[in-house]
mmCIF file of C-alpha atoms in Angstrom:
data_model
loop_
_atom_site.group_PDB
_atom_site.id
_atom_site.type_symbol
_atom_site.label_atom_id
_atom_site.label_comp_id
_atom_site.label_asym_id
_atom_site.label_seq_id
_atom_site.Cartn_x
_atom_site.Cartn_y
_atom_site.Cartn_z
ATOM 1 C CA MET A 866 135.320 132.662 99.464
ATOM 2 C CA ASN A 867 135.631 128.956 98.856
ATOM 3 C CA ASN A 868 135.727 128.571 95.081
ATOM 4 C CA VAL A 869 134.039 125.152 94.918
ATOM 5 C CA PHE A 870 130.647 126.785 94.535
ATOM 6 C CA LYS A 871 129.089 129.924 93.184
ATOM 7 C CA PHE A 872 126.920 131.698 95.754
ATOM 8 C CA LEU A 873 124.206 134.049 94.582
ATOM 9 C CA LEU A 874 121.995 136.444 96.530
ATOM 10 C CA LEU A 875 118.903 137.941 94.895
ATOM 11 C CA VAL A 876 116.406 140.386 96.389
ATOM 12 C CA CYS A 877 112.664 139.737 96.386
ATOM 13 C CA PHE A 878 110.059 142.282 97.517
ATOM 14 C CA ALA A 879 107.178 141.315 99.800
ATOM 15 C CA GLN A 880 103.612 141.166 98.539
ATOM 16 C CA LYS A 881 100.438 139.806 100.078
ATOM 17 C CA PHE A 882 100.008 136.135 99.189
ATOM 18 C CA SER A 883 96.696 135.316 97.564
ATOM 19 C CA PHE A 884 97.050 132.093 95.605
ATOM 20 C CA GLY A 885 93.696 130.380 95.060
ATOM 21 C CA TYR A 886 92.740 126.790 95.769
ATOM 22 C CA GLU A 887 90.080 124.431 94.572
ATOM 23 C CA LYS A 888 88.029 122.147 96.754
ATOM 24 C CA VAL A 889 89.808 118.883 97.504
ATOM 25 C CA THR A 890 88.158 115.972 95.724
ATOM 26 C CA ASN A 891 90.942 113.366 95.836
ATOM 27 C CA THR A 892 92.325 111.058 98.482
ATOM 28 C CA VAL A 893 94.740 113.660 99.809
ATOM 29 C CA THR A 894 92.466 114.931 102.574
ATOM 30 C CA LYS A 895 94.957 117.070 104.482
ATOM 31 C CA LEU A 896 96.603 118.721 101.481
ATOM 32 C CA ARG A 897 95.348 121.007 98.748
ATOM 33 C CA GLU A 898 96.577 120.413 95.231
ATOM 34 C CA VAL A 899 97.784 123.867 94.242
ATOM 35 C CA LEU A 900 99.533 123.108 90.946
ATOM 36 C CA SER A 901 100.119 120.039 88.807
ATOM 37 C CA TRP A 902 101.718 119.283 85.463
ATOM 38 C CA LYS A 903 101.934 116.315 83.131
ATOM 39 C CA GLN A 904 104.991 118.026 81.658
ATOM 40 C CA ILE A 905 106.553 121.397 82.338
ATOM 41 C CA SER A 906 105.926 124.248 79.920
ATOM 42 C CA TYR A 907 107.306 127.786 79.863
ATOM 43 C CA GLU A 908 105.974 131.248 79.100
ATOM 44 C CA ILE A 909 108.930 133.279 77.826
ATOM 45 C CA ASP A 910 108.715 136.683 76.132
ATOM 46 C CA GLY A 911 105.043 136.147 75.423
ATOM 47 C CA ILE A 912 105.589 132.742 73.824
ATOM 48 C CA LEU A 913 104.223 129.533 75.369
ATOM 49 C CA TYR A 914 106.665 126.643 75.000
ATOM 50 C CA ASN A 915 104.649 123.450 75.474
ATOM 51 C CA ARG A 916 106.422 121.173 73.004
ATOM 52 C CA ASP A 917 110.014 120.551 72.003
ATOM 53 C CA ALA A 918 111.651 123.578 70.379
ATOM 54 C CA ASN A 919 114.255 122.073 68.081
ATOM 55 C CA TYR A 920 116.309 125.158 67.485
ATOM 56 C CA LYS A 921 119.059 127.025 69.205
ATOM 57 C CA LYS A 922 118.461 130.496 70.538
ATOM 58 C CA THR A 923 120.938 133.349 70.823
ATOM 59 C CA ALA A 924 120.490 136.860 72.098
ATOM 60 C CA ASN A 925 119.638 138.268 68.673
ATOM 61 C CA ALA A 926 118.364 135.445 66.517
ATOM 62 C CA LEU A 927 116.836 131.988 66.243
ATOM 63 C CA TYR A 928 118.570 129.314 64.184
ATOM 64 C CA PHE A 929 116.457 126.455 62.852
ATOM 65 C CA GLU A 930 118.288 123.283 61.870
ATOM 66 C CA ASP A 931 117.158 119.722 61.271
ATOM 67 C CA ASP A 932 120.066 117.949 62.892
ATOM 68 C CA LEU A 933 120.958 119.711 66.116
ATOM 69 C CA GLU A 934 122.735 118.113 69.023
ATOM 70 C CA ASP A 935 120.748 118.026 72.277
ATOM 71 C CA SER A 936 123.162 120.602 73.708
ATOM 72 C CA GLU A 937 121.989 123.052 71.020
ATOM 73 C CA LYS A 938 118.257 122.563 71.525
ATOM 74 C CA TYR A 939 116.507 125.316 73.426
ATOM 75 C CA PHE A 940 113.692 123.224 74.943
ATOM 76 C CA ILE A 941 113.408 119.452 75.336
ATOM 77 C CA GLN A 942 110.197 119.153 77.316
ATOM 78 C CA TYR A 943 110.719 115.711 78.819
ATOM 79 C CA ASN A 944 114.058 116.743 80.361
ATOM 80 C CA ASN A 945 112.447 119.453 82.502
ATOM 81 C CA VAL A 946 111.833 118.115 86.014
ATOM 82 C CA PRO A 947 111.065 120.557 88.865
ATOM 83 C CA ILE A 948 113.091 120.075 92.045
ATOM 84 C CA GLY A 949 112.624 122.999 94.449
ATOM 85 C CA LEU A 950 110.003 125.546 95.434
ATOM 86 C CA GLU A 951 109.629 128.710 97.474
ATOM 87 C CA VAL A 952 106.597 130.904 98.176
ATOM 88 C CA TRP A 953 106.591 134.691 98.442
ATOM 89 C CA GLY A 954 103.845 137.223 97.868
ATOM 90 C CA ASP A 955 101.741 136.136 94.928
ATOM 91 C CA LYS A 956 104.615 134.120 93.464
ATOM 92 C CA ILE A 957 105.517 130.463 93.703
ATOM 93 C CA PHE A 958 109.127 129.922 92.698
ATOM 94 C CA VAL A 959 109.904 126.642 90.915
ATOM 95 C CA THR A 960 113.430 125.543 90.085
ATOM 96 C CA VAL A 961 114.402 123.198 87.267
ATOM 97 C CA PRO A 962 118.073 122.193 87.643
ATOM 98 C CA ARG A 963 119.970 121.608 84.425
ATOM 99 C CA ARG A 964 120.644 117.907 84.868
ATOM 100 C CA ARG A 965 120.111 117.375 81.137
ATOM 101 C CA PHE A 966 120.055 119.555 78.028
ATOM 102 C CA GLY A 967 117.027 121.482 76.760
ATOM 103 C CA ILE A 968 116.132 123.416 79.936
ATOM 104 C CA PRO A 969 115.543 127.086 79.055
ATOM 105 C CA SER A 970 115.491 128.496 82.605
ATOM 106 C CA THR A 971 116.516 127.120 85.993
ATOM 107 C CA LEU A 972 114.884 129.723 88.305
ATOM 108 C CA ASN A 973 111.227 130.394 87.540
ATOM 109 C CA PHE A 974 107.966 131.554 89.056
ATOM 110 C CA VAL A 975 104.233 131.364 88.496
ATOM 111 C CA ARG A 976 101.524 133.747 89.634
ATOM 112 C CA ASN A 977 97.930 133.216 90.649
ATOM 113 C CA ALA A 978 96.131 131.739 87.647
ATOM 114 C CA PRO A 979 92.747 130.125 86.967
ATOM 115 C CA TRP A 980 94.430 126.939 85.722
ATOM 116 C CA LYS A 981 96.429 124.297 87.545
ATOM 117 C CA SER A 982 99.254 123.874 85.008
ATOM 118 C CA PRO A 983 100.617 127.324 84.119
ATOM 119 C CA GLY A 984 103.769 127.845 82.101
ATOM 120 C CA LEU A 985 106.836 128.693 84.183
ATOM 121 C CA GLN A 986 108.179 132.214 83.750
ATOM 122 C CA PRO A 987 111.936 132.849 84.118
ATOM 123 C CA TYR A 988 112.603 135.045 87.140
ATOM 124 C CA PRO A 989 113.929 138.447 85.981
ATOM 125 C CA GLY A 990 117.681 138.708 86.356
ATOM 126 C CA SER A 991 118.230 134.952 86.476
ATOM 127 C CA GLU A 992 119.353 134.566 82.855
ATOM 128 C CA ASP A 993 122.957 133.800 83.803
ATOM 129 C CA LEU A 994 122.106 131.137 86.377
ATOM 130 C CA VAL A 995 123.137 127.645 85.301
ATOM 131 C CA SER A 996 121.571 125.141 87.710
ATOM 132 C CA VAL A 997 119.662 125.875 90.916
ATOM 133 C CA TYR A 998 118.056 123.285 93.207
ATOM 134 C CA ARG A 999 116.193 124.479 96.317
ATOM 135 C CA PRO A 1000 115.958 128.261 96.887
ATOM 136 C CA ARG A 1001 114.990 129.883 100.165
ATOM 137 C CA ILE A 1002 113.693 133.344 101.124
ATOM 138 C CA ASP A 1003 114.818 134.690 104.490
ATOM 139 C CA VAL A 1004 112.903 136.830 106.997
ATOM 140 C CA CYS A 1005 114.519 139.930 105.467
ATOM 141 C CA GLY A 1006 112.865 139.232 102.115
ATOM 142 C CA ARG A 1007 115.992 138.040 100.288
ATOM 143 C CA LEU A 1008 116.047 135.108 97.907
ATOM 144 C CA TRP A 1009 119.017 132.777 98.440
ATOM 145 C CA MET A 1010 120.192 129.923 96.268
ATOM 146 C CA VAL A 1011 123.292 128.035 95.224
ATOM 147 C CA ASP A 1012 124.141 127.867 91.543
ATOM 148 C CA THR A 1013 126.195 124.738 90.893
ATOM 149 C CA GLY A 1014 127.546 126.395 87.746
ATOM 150 C CA LEU A 1015 127.663 123.143 85.765
ATOM 151 C CA LEU A 1016 125.341 120.699 84.041
ATOM 152 C CA GLU A 1017 124.488 117.541 86.020
ATOM 153 C CA VAL A 1018 126.168 118.416 89.318
ATOM 154 C CA PRO A 1019 123.785 117.312 92.137
ATOM 155 C CA GLY A 1020 126.043 118.250 94.972
ATOM 156 C CA LEU A 1021 124.969 121.591 96.472
ATOM 157 C CA THR A 1022 121.238 120.911 96.582
ATOM 158 C CA SER A 1023 119.867 122.586 99.738
ATOM 159 C CA ILE A 1024 120.410 125.875 101.544
ATOM 160 C CA THR A 1025 119.175 127.001 104.970
ATOM 161 C CA VAL A 1026 119.443 130.654 106.011
ATOM 162 C CA ASP A 1027 120.058 131.649 109.641
ATOM 163 C CA VAL A 1028 119.165 135.306 110.244
ATOM 164 C CA THR A 1029 116.855 137.518 112.311
ATOM 165 C CA LYS A 1030 114.929 140.582 111.138
ATOM 166 C CA ASP A 1031 116.864 142.944 113.401
ATOM 167 C CA ARG A 1032 120.270 141.775 112.111
ATOM 168 C CA CYS A 1033 119.789 141.242 108.385
ATOM 169 C CA ASP A 1034 123.465 141.904 107.633
ATOM 170 C CA ASP A 1035 124.602 139.128 109.991
ATOM 171 C CA ALA A 1036 123.227 136.150 108.063
ATOM 172 C CA TYR A 1037 124.646 132.650 107.750
ATOM 173 C CA ALA A 1038 123.832 130.042 105.124
ATOM 174 C CA TYR A 1039 124.220 126.308 105.743
ATOM 175 C CA ILE A 1040 124.636 124.368 102.500
ATOM 176 C CA ASN A 1041 124.824 120.616 102.039
ATOM 177 C CA ASP A 1042 127.336 119.023 99.668
ATOM 178 C CA LEU A 1043 126.141 115.594 98.565
ATOM 179 C CA ALA A 1044 129.317 114.951 96.583
ATOM 180 C CA THR A 1045 131.587 115.088 99.647
ATOM 181 C CA GLU A 1046 128.958 114.474 102.390
ATOM 182 C CA SER A 1047 129.930 117.728 104.063
ATOM 183 C CA MET A 1048 128.464 121.128 104.990
ATOM 184 C CA ILE A 1049 129.472 124.568 103.774
ATOM 185 C CA VAL A 1050 128.880 127.463 106.170
ATOM 186 C CA TYR A 1051 128.782 130.921 104.565
ATOM 187 C CA SER A 1052 128.856 134.264 106.421
ATOM 188 C CA LEU A 1053 127.251 137.194 104.618
ATOM 189 C CA LYS A 1054 128.885 139.799 106.853
ATOM 190 C CA SER A 1055 132.439 138.586 106.284
ATOM 191 C CA ASN A 1056 131.744 137.114 102.814
ATOM 192 C CA THR A 1057 133.662 133.981 103.759
ATOM 193 C CA SER A 1058 132.880 130.289 103.856
ATOM 194 C CA ARG A 1059 134.224 127.134 105.434
ATOM 195 C CA ARG A 1060 133.660 123.455 104.805
ATOM 196 C CA LEU A 1061 132.764 121.222 107.769
ATOM 197 C CA ASN A 1062 133.056 117.435 107.941
ATOM 198 C CA HIS A 1063 131.627 115.052 110.527
ATOM 199 C CA PRO A 1064 130.641 111.363 110.618
ATOM 200 C CA SER A 1065 126.998 112.371 111.166
ATOM 201 C CA PHE A 1066 126.972 113.911 107.680
ATOM 202 C CA VAL A 1067 127.727 110.540 106.072
ATOM 203 C CA HIS A 1068 125.059 108.164 104.749
ATOM 204 C CA ASP A 1069 124.256 104.976 106.677
ATOM 205 C CA GLU A 1070 124.928 101.822 104.642
ATOM 206 C CA ALA A 1071 122.299 99.987 106.707
ATOM 207 C CA ALA A 1072 119.627 102.400 105.403
ATOM 208 C CA LEU A 1073 120.350 101.766 101.712
ATOM 209 C CA ASN A 1074 118.067 99.977 99.274
ATOM 210 C CA PHE A 1075 114.662 101.310 100.247
ATOM 211 C CA THR A 1076 112.037 101.415 97.512
ATOM 212 C CA VAL A 1077 110.108 104.231 95.890
ATOM 213 C CA ALA A 1078 107.420 103.325 93.344
ATOM 214 C CA ASP A 1079 108.903 99.804 93.210
ATOM 215 C CA TYR A 1080 112.374 101.111 92.329
ATOM 216 C CA VAL A 1081 115.229 100.276 94.693
ATOM 217 C CA ILE A 1082 117.027 103.426 95.794
ATOM 218 C CA ASN A 1083 120.737 102.827 96.197
ATOM 219 C CA TRP A 1084 121.830 106.472 96.167
ATOM 220 C CA ARG A 1085 124.498 107.069 98.801
ATOM 221 C CA ASP A 1086 123.207 110.522 99.687
ATOM 222 C CA GLY A 1087 124.680 111.995 102.830
ATOM 223 C CA LEU A 1088 123.782 115.298 104.511
ATOM 224 C CA PHE A 1089 120.624 116.485 102.788
ATOM 225 C CA SER A 1090 118.627 118.950 104.884
ATOM 226 C CA ILE A 1091 119.190 121.373 107.771
ATOM 227 C CA ALA A 1092 116.170 122.723 109.710
ATOM 228 C CA LEU A 1093 116.452 125.463 112.337
ATOM 229 C CA SER A 1094 114.567 125.966 115.592
ATOM 230 C CA GLU A 1095 113.513 129.381 116.839
ATOM 231 C CA PRO A 1096 116.423 131.446 118.298
ATOM 232 C CA ASP A 1097 117.291 131.356 121.989
ATOM 233 C CA PRO A 1098 117.903 134.602 123.971
ATOM 234 C CA ARG A 1099 121.457 134.727 122.596
ATOM 235 C CA GLY A 1100 120.235 134.394 119.025
ATOM 236 C CA ASP A 1101 121.509 130.845 118.594
ATOM 237 C CA ARG A 1102 119.344 128.022 117.275
ATOM 238 C CA THR A 1103 119.274 124.250 117.245
ATOM 239 C CA ALA A 1104 120.112 122.920 113.796
ATOM 240 C CA PHE A 1105 118.426 119.566 113.122
ATOM 241 C CA TYR A 1106 119.879 117.610 110.211
ATOM 242 C CA HIS A 1107 120.202 114.177 108.630
ATOM 243 C CA PRO A 1108 121.661 112.343 105.665
ATOM 244 C CA MET A 1109 119.069 111.244 103.130
ATOM 245 C CA VAL A 1110 120.160 107.632 103.572
ATOM 246 C CA SER A 1111 119.681 107.325 107.329
ATOM 247 C CA ASN A 1112 116.901 106.774 109.836
ATOM 248 C CA GLN A 1113 118.590 108.930 112.463
ATOM 249 C CA GLU A 1114 118.384 112.645 113.240
ATOM 250 C CA PHE A 1115 121.239 114.760 114.578
ATOM 251 C CA SER A 1116 121.462 118.247 116.052
ATOM 252 C CA ILE A 1117 123.972 120.930 116.934
ATOM 253 C CA ASN A 1118 123.773 124.466 118.279
ATOM 254 C CA THR A 1119 124.373 126.933 115.471
ATOM 255 C CA GLN A 1120 127.073 128.721 117.473
ATOM 256 C CA PHE A 1121 129.305 125.733 116.712
ATOM 257 C CA LEU A 1122 128.465 125.764 113.016
ATOM 258 C CA LYS A 1123 129.435 129.436 112.881
ATOM 259 C CA SER A 1124 132.715 128.835 114.711
ATOM 260 C CA GLY A 1125 133.485 125.531 113.003
ATOM 261 C CA ASP A 1126 133.929 123.771 116.362
ATOM 262 C CA ILE A 1127 131.638 120.800 115.715
ATOM 263 C CA ASP A 1128 133.646 117.668 116.572
ATOM 264 C CA ASN A 1129 132.448 117.267 120.170
ATOM 265 C CA ASN A 1130 129.193 119.191 119.922
ATOM 266 C CA VAL A 1131 127.010 117.029 117.682
ATOM 267 C CA LYS A 1132 124.132 115.246 119.400
ATOM 268 C CA VAL A 1133 122.287 112.135 118.260
ATOM 269 C CA VAL A 1134 118.655 113.178 118.585
ATOM 270 C CA GLY A 1135 117.324 109.669 118.065
ATOM 271 C CA THR A 1136 116.047 107.158 115.539
ATOM 272 C CA ARG A 1137 112.825 107.668 113.593
ATOM 273 C CA GLY A 1138 112.365 103.962 112.802
ATOM 274 C CA VAL A 1139 112.482 101.725 109.738
ATOM 275 C CA LYS A 1140 111.606 103.178 106.322
ATOM 276 C CA THR A 1141 111.875 106.743 107.609
ATOM 277 C CA GLN A 1142 114.601 107.983 105.256
ATOM 278 C CA SER A 1143 114.052 111.688 104.696
ATOM 279 C CA GLY A 1144 114.982 114.306 102.156
ATOM 280 C CA SER A 1145 113.925 117.876 102.946
ATOM 281 C CA HIS A 1146 112.472 118.716 106.339
ATOM 282 C CA GLY A 1147 111.140 121.853 108.011
ATOM 283 C CA TYR A 1148 110.339 123.185 111.492
ATOM 284 C CA HIS A 1149 107.091 124.793 112.666
ATOM 285 C CA ALA A 1150 107.860 126.840 115.779
ATOM 286 C CA ALA A 1151 104.310 127.313 117.083
ATOM 287 C CA THR A 1152 103.736 123.568 117.441
ATOM 288 C CA LYS A 1153 107.418 122.648 117.948
ATOM 289 C CA THR A 1154 107.041 120.127 115.132
ATOM 290 C CA LEU A 1155 109.508 118.898 112.538
ATOM 291 C CA PHE A 1156 108.034 117.627 109.268
ATOM 292 C CA PHE A 1157 109.969 115.154 107.118
ATOM 293 C CA ALA A 1158 109.595 114.324 103.428
ATOM 294 C CA ASN A 1159 109.624 110.522 103.570
ATOM 295 C CA PRO A 1160 110.179 108.916 100.145
ATOM 296 C CA ALA A 1161 110.246 105.337 101.434
ATOM 297 C CA GLN A 1162 106.557 105.510 102.429
ATOM 298 C CA ASP A 1163 105.226 108.200 100.044
ATOM 299 C CA ALA A 1164 104.516 110.190 103.167
ATOM 300 C CA ILE A 1165 105.114 113.244 105.311
ATOM 301 C CA LEU A 1166 106.253 112.360 108.823
ATOM 302 C CA CYS A 1167 106.104 114.541 111.924
ATOM 303 C CA TRP A 1168 107.851 114.693 115.292
ATOM 304 C CA ARG A 1169 107.517 117.116 118.209
ATOM 305 C CA VAL A 1170 110.970 118.246 119.271
ATOM 306 C CA ASP A 1171 109.967 118.402 122.953
ATOM 307 C CA THR A 1172 109.470 114.611 123.002
ATOM 308 C CA ILE A 1173 111.984 111.787 122.767
ATOM 309 C CA MET A 1174 112.727 110.869 119.167
ATOM 310 C CA ALA A 1175 111.645 107.236 118.925
ATOM 311 C CA PRO A 1176 109.384 105.336 116.504
ATOM 312 C CA ALA A 1177 106.412 105.656 118.866
ATOM 313 C CA ASN A 1178 106.609 109.449 118.679
ATOM 314 C CA ILE A 1179 106.920 109.650 114.894
ATOM 315 C CA GLY A 1180 103.613 110.301 113.169
ATOM 316 C CA ILE A 1181 102.547 109.809 109.579
ATOM 317 C CA ALA A 1182 100.931 113.166 108.924
ATOM 318 C CA ILE A 1183 99.761 112.078 105.483
ATOM 319 C CA GLN A 1184 100.482 109.298 103.006
ATOM 320 C CA ASP A 1185 99.468 108.924 99.370
ATOM 321 C CA HIS A 1186 100.931 106.400 96.943
ATOM 322 C CA ALA A 1187 99.802 108.357 93.877
ATOM 323 C CA LYS A 1188 100.262 112.036 94.682
ATOM 324 C CA LEU A 1189 103.225 111.964 97.107
ATOM 325 C CA VAL A 1190 105.646 109.786 95.142
ATOM 326 C CA TYR A 1191 109.021 111.320 95.947
ATOM 327 C CA ILE A 1192 108.626 114.646 97.694
ATOM 328 C CA SER A 1193 111.571 116.615 96.327
ATOM 329 C CA ASP A 1194 111.125 119.710 98.486
ATOM 330 C CA LEU A 1195 109.290 120.580 101.699
ATOM 331 C CA LYS A 1196 109.046 123.900 103.484
ATOM 332 C CA ILE A 1197 107.094 125.615 106.233
ATOM 333 C CA LYS A 1198 105.663 129.048 105.429
ATOM 334 C CA GLY A 1199 103.859 130.580 108.391
ATOM 335 C CA ASP A 1200 101.321 127.964 109.474
ATOM 336 C CA ASP A 1201 101.314 126.238 106.088
ATOM 337 C CA LEU A 1202 103.341 123.323 104.802
ATOM 338 C CA TRP A 1203 104.286 123.193 101.120
ATOM 339 C CA VAL A 1204 105.669 120.247 99.163
ATOM 340 C CA LEU A 1205 106.810 119.654 95.601
ATOM 341 C CA VAL A 1206 106.457 116.105 94.249
ATOM 342 C CA ASN A 1207 108.337 114.993 91.112
ATOM 343 C CA GLN A 1208 108.605 111.155 90.902
ATOM 344 C CA MET A 1209 112.384 111.449 90.462
ATOM 345 C CA PRO A 1210 113.153 107.689 90.846
ATOM 346 C CA LYS A 1211 110.821 106.885 87.973
ATOM 347 C CA PHE A 1212 112.483 109.589 85.857
ATOM 348 C CA VAL A 1213 115.944 108.187 86.665
ATOM 349 C CA PHE A 1214 115.281 104.438 86.418
ATOM 350 C CA SER A 1215 112.414 104.205 83.930
ATOM 351 C CA ARG A 1216 110.290 106.713 82.053
ATOM 352 C CA LEU A 1217 107.526 109.076 83.107
ATOM 353 C CA ASN A 1218 104.116 108.609 81.522
ATOM 354 C CA THR A 1219 103.586 112.007 79.913
ATOM 355 C CA SER A 1220 99.851 111.420 79.529
ATOM 356 C CA GLU A 1221 99.480 111.406 83.331
ATOM 357 C CA VAL A 1222 100.167 114.047 85.961
ATOM 358 C CA ASN A 1223 103.786 113.708 87.087
ATOM 359 C CA PHE A 1224 104.525 116.831 89.112
ATOM 360 C CA TYR A 1225 102.557 118.357 91.988
ATOM 361 C CA ILE A 1226 102.719 121.257 94.397
ATOM 362 C CA HIS A 1227 100.565 120.694 97.482
ATOM 363 C CA SER A 1228 99.879 122.878 100.512
ATOM 364 C CA GLY A 1229 98.220 122.178 103.843
ATOM 365 C CA LYS A 1230 97.696 123.649 107.293
ATOM 366 C CA VAL A 1231 100.173 122.403 109.875
ATOM 367 C CA ARG A 1232 97.514 121.788 112.508
ATOM 368 C CA ASP A 1233 95.411 119.797 110.054
ATOM 369 C CA LEU A 1234 98.404 117.631 109.229
ATOM 370 C CA ILE A 1235 99.260 116.792 112.849
ATOM 371 C CA ARG A 1236 95.676 116.078 113.889
ATOM 372 C CA ASN A 1237 95.277 112.546 115.259
ATOM 373 C CA THR A 1238 99.010 111.918 115.238
ATOM 374 C CA PRO A 1239 101.536 111.719 118.103
ATOM 375 C CA CYS A 1240 102.501 115.283 117.149
ATOM 376 C CA GLU A 1241 99.154 116.800 118.110
ATOM 377 C CA GLN A 1242 99.247 118.960 121.229
#
């Protein structure tokens, strides 16, 4: 296996999902606010960590010292910023990559609770994980993620799993690499991987310098997200993908990703329009709709894949300049759309106001989101 990344497969068992919601009373009319935090806290071994823990922790003891380095501190609350989410059974998984010191657990979950800001609980068996971004659960009930293995390495940030229920052993994972603007394709059956490169994976200089919360984004992020269509009779799918810094969408049949023969098989799907840069995106098969996390407009965009991709066919499913400021993760689960919002540009370029809500998890029905947009059937 390619040794530039550490690939981890965990197993998760199915349970009926029953997370509760409250009546919407804010301006987000198509989304339900499921969870929200001013700052992240943790519930670990029966202890609630909701303020800085200025000590270092080992397996057998706690050591209290007045003058510890940040690298020795167990919990520095401000440094904990959620990035990815996944939903399964009565659990919502929340990842907190170790981009700074003081993060006690990178892979966590919360259960149904009567409050909106529960402490994150480390997922059992994840103690040795270093830094995880966006996990995904496949149709076979397995939890997939990439562990970067190092502090502050935002390179391998998204994973998409290509598998069917009747062939669980023949799974492929498509992983973006922001550092090299390339894609890693991993085969579970053969336990091998290959790195693919193509000009369509590279950021577009013309799409740089968009703004989020009044901060100019000059990140040269290439390939960011891969979304899969339903399988054709042969079991192949269309993989839709884009760099973060681009207003274009590309596609390729997954048979070419699996074989590595991509040079002459990439298609330009079209252009979404100005200010349509997108991070994560997801596909809803029943409505043939792609949803895009759109940081440049604090919005979720939509497009029906059976129409021409052009600005006129791109809909703003929902927009909110307070509660959708930088959607870090987006996924489709059944007929529901889920997003995690974390205000990352403000965290990077300025400072979060810890007396206000900074992090959200929202959920909404796909058909509610596309109503009165070009994506409605």
